[in-house]
PDB file of C-alpha atoms in Angstrom:
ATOM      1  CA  UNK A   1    -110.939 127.889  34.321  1.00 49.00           C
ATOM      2  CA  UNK A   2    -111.829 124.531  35.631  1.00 59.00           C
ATOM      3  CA  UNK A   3    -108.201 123.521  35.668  1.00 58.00           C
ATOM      4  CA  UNK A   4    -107.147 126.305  38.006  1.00 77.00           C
ATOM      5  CA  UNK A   5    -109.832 125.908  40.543  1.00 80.00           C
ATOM      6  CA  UNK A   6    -107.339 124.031  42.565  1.00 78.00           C
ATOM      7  CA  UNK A   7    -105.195 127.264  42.986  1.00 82.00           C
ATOM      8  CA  UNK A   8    -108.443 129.137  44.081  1.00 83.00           C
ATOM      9  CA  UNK A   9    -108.927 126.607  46.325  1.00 83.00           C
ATOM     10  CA  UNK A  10    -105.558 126.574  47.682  1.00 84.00           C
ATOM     11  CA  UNK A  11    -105.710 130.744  48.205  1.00 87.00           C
ATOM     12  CA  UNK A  12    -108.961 130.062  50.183  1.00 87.00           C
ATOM     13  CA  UNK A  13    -107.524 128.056  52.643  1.00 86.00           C
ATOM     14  CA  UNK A  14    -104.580 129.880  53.350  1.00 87.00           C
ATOM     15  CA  UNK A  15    -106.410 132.632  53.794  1.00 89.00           C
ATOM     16  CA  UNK A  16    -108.986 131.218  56.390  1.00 88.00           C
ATOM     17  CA  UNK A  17    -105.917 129.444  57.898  1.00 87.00           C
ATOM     18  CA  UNK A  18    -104.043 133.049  58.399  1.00 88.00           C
ATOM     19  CA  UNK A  19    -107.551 134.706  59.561  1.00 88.00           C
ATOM     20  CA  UNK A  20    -108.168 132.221  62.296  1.00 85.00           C
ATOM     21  CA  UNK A  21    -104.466 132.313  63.525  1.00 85.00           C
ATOM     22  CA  UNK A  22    -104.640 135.640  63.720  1.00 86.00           C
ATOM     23  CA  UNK A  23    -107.570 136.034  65.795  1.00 85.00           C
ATOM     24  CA  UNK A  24    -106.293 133.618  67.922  1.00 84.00           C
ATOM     25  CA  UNK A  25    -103.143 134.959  68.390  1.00 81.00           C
ATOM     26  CA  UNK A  26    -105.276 138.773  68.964  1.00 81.00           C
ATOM     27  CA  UNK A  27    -107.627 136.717  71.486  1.00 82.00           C
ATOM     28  CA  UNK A  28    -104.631 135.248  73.324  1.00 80.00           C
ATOM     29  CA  UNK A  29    -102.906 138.287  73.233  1.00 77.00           C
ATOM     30  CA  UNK A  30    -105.879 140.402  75.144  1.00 78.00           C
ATOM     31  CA  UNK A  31    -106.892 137.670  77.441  1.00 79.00           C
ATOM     32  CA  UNK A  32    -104.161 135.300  78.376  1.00 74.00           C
ATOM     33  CA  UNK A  33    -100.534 135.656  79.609  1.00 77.00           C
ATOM     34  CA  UNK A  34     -97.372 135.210  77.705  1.00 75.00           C
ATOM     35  CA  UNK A  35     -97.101 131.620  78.282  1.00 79.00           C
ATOM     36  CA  UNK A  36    -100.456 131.314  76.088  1.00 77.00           C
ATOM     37  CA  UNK A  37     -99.385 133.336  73.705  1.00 75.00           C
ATOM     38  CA  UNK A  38     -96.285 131.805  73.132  1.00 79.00           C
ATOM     39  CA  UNK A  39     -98.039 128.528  72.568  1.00 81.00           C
ATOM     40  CA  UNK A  40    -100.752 129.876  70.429  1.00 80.00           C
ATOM     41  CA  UNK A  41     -97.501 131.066  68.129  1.00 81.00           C
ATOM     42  CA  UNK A  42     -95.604 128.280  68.495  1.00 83.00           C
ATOM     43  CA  UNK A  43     -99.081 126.364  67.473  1.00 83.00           C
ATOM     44  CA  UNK A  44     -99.327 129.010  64.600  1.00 84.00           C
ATOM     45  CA  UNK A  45     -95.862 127.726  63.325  1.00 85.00           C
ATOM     46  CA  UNK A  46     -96.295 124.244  63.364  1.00 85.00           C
ATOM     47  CA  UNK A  47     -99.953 124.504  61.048  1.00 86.00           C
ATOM     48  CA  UNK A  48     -98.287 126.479  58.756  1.00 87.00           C
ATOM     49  CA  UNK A  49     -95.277 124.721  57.863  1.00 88.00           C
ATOM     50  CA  UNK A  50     -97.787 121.393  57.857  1.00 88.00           C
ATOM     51  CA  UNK A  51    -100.070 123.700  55.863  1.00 88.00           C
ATOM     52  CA  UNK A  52     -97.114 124.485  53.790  1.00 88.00           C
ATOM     53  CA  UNK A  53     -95.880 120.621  53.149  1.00 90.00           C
ATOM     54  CA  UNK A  54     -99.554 119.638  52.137  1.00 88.00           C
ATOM     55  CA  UNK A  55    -100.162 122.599  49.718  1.00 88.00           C
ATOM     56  CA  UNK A  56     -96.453 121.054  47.850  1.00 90.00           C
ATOM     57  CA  UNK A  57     -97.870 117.629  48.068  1.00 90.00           C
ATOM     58  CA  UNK A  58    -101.331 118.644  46.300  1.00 88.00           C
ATOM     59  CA  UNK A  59     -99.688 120.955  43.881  1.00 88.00           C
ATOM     60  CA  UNK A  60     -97.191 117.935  42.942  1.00 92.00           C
ATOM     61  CA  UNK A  61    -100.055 115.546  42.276  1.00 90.00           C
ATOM     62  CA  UNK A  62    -102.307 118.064  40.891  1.00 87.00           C
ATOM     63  CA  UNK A  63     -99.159 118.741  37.849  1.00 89.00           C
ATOM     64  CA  UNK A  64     -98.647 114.945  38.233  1.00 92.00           C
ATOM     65  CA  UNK A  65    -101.866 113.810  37.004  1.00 89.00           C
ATOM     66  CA  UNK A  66    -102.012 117.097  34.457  1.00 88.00           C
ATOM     67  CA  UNK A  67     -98.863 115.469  33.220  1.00 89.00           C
ATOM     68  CA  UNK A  68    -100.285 112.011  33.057  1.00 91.00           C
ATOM     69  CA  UNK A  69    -103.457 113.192  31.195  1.00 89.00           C
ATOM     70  CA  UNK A  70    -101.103 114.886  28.331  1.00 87.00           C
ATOM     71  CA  UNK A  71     -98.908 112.027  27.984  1.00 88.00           C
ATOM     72  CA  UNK A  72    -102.502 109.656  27.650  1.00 87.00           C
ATOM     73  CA  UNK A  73    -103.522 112.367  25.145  1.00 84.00           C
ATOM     74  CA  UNK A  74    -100.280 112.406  22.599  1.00 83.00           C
ATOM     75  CA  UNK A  75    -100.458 108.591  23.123  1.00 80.00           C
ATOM     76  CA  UNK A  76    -104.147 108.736  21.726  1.00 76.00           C
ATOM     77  CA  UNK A  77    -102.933 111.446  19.090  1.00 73.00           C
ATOM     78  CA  UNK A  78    -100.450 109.096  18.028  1.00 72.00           C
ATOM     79  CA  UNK A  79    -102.766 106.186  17.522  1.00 69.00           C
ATOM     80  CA  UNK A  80    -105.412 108.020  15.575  1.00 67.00           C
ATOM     81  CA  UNK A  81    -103.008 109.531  13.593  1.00 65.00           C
ATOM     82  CA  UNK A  82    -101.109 106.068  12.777  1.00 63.00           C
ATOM     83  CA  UNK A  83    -104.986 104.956  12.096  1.00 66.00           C
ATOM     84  CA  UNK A  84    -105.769 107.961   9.836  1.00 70.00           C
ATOM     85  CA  UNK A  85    -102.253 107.029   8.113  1.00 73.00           C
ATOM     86  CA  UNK A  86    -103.323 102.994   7.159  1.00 77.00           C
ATOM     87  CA  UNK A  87    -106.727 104.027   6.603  1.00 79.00           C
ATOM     88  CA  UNK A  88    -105.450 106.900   3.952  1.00 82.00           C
ATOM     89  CA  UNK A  89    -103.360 103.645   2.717  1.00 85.00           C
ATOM     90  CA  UNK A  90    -106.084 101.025   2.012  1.00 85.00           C
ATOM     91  CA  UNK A  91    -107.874 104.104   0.138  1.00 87.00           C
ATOM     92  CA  UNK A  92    -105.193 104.147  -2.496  1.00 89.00           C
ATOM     93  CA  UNK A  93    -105.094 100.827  -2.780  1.00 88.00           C
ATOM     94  CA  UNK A  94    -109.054 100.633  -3.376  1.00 90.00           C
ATOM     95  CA  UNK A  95    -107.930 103.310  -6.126  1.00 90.00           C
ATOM     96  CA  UNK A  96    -105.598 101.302  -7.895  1.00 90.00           C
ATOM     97  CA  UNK A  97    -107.975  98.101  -7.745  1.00 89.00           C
ATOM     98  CA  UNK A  98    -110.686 100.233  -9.304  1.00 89.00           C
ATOM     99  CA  UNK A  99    -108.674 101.426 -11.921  1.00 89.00           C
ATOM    100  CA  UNK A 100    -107.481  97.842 -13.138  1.00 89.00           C
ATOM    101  CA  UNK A 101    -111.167  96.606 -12.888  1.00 88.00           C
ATOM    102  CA  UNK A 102    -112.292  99.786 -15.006  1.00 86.00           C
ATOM    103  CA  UNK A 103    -108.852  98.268 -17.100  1.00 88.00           C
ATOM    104  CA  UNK A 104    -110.067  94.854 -17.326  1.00 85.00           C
ATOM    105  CA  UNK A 105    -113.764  95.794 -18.209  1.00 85.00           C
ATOM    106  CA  UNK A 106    -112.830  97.955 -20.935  1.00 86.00           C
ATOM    107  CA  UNK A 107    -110.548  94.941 -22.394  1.00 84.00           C
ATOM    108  CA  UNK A 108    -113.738  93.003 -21.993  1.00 82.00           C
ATOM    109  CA  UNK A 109    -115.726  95.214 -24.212  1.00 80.00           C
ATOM    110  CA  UNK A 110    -113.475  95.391 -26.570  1.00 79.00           C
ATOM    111  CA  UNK A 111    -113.193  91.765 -26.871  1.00 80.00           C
ATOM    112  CA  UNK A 112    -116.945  91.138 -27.181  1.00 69.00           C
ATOM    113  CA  UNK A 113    -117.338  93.758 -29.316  1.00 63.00           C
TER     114      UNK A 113
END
């Protein structure tokens, strides 16, 4: 959920943005002239299509970074996993050097015997 408070966030502020435009378009409506109400719609246009350009900028650095943040994970993955590989590697090898010791000490034995 944590990743996708940005979207609640985003629905919030639209949503406060539209109320107050609203009520200032209902208060310039009932107690101002044309002329204010033109500008207080002509103002209502130019915060939305700001509010608009700013939403697209956030939700391109919001998938930006998510993007980033995979691409550091399979990195990681990829590491580990090249780390699991040479460490699985040096275990056979310990394998095969404990089999020729248990090799060379049974030869041993057999010679002092």
């Amino acid at each position: 959920m944590r990743q996708d408070r940005w979207k609640l966030y985003l629905k919030a502020l639209w949503g406060a943005v539209i109320a107050l435009l609203v009520i200032s378009c209902l208060i310039a409506g009932l107690f101002g002239d044309s002329n204010s109400l033109n500008a207080v719609l002509a103002g209502s246009v130019y915060v939305i299509i700001n509010l608009g350009v700013l939403t697209l900028l956030f939700i391109i650095v919001v998938r930006l970074k998510e993007w980033i943040e995979d691409q550091i994970a399979s990195a990681a993955g990829q590491k580990s996993g090249a780390a699991g590989g040479e460490l699985q590697m040096l275990r056979q090898s310990m394998e095969r050097i404990e089999a020729k010791v248990d090799r060379i000490e049974k030869v041993l034995d057999g010679i002092s015997e």
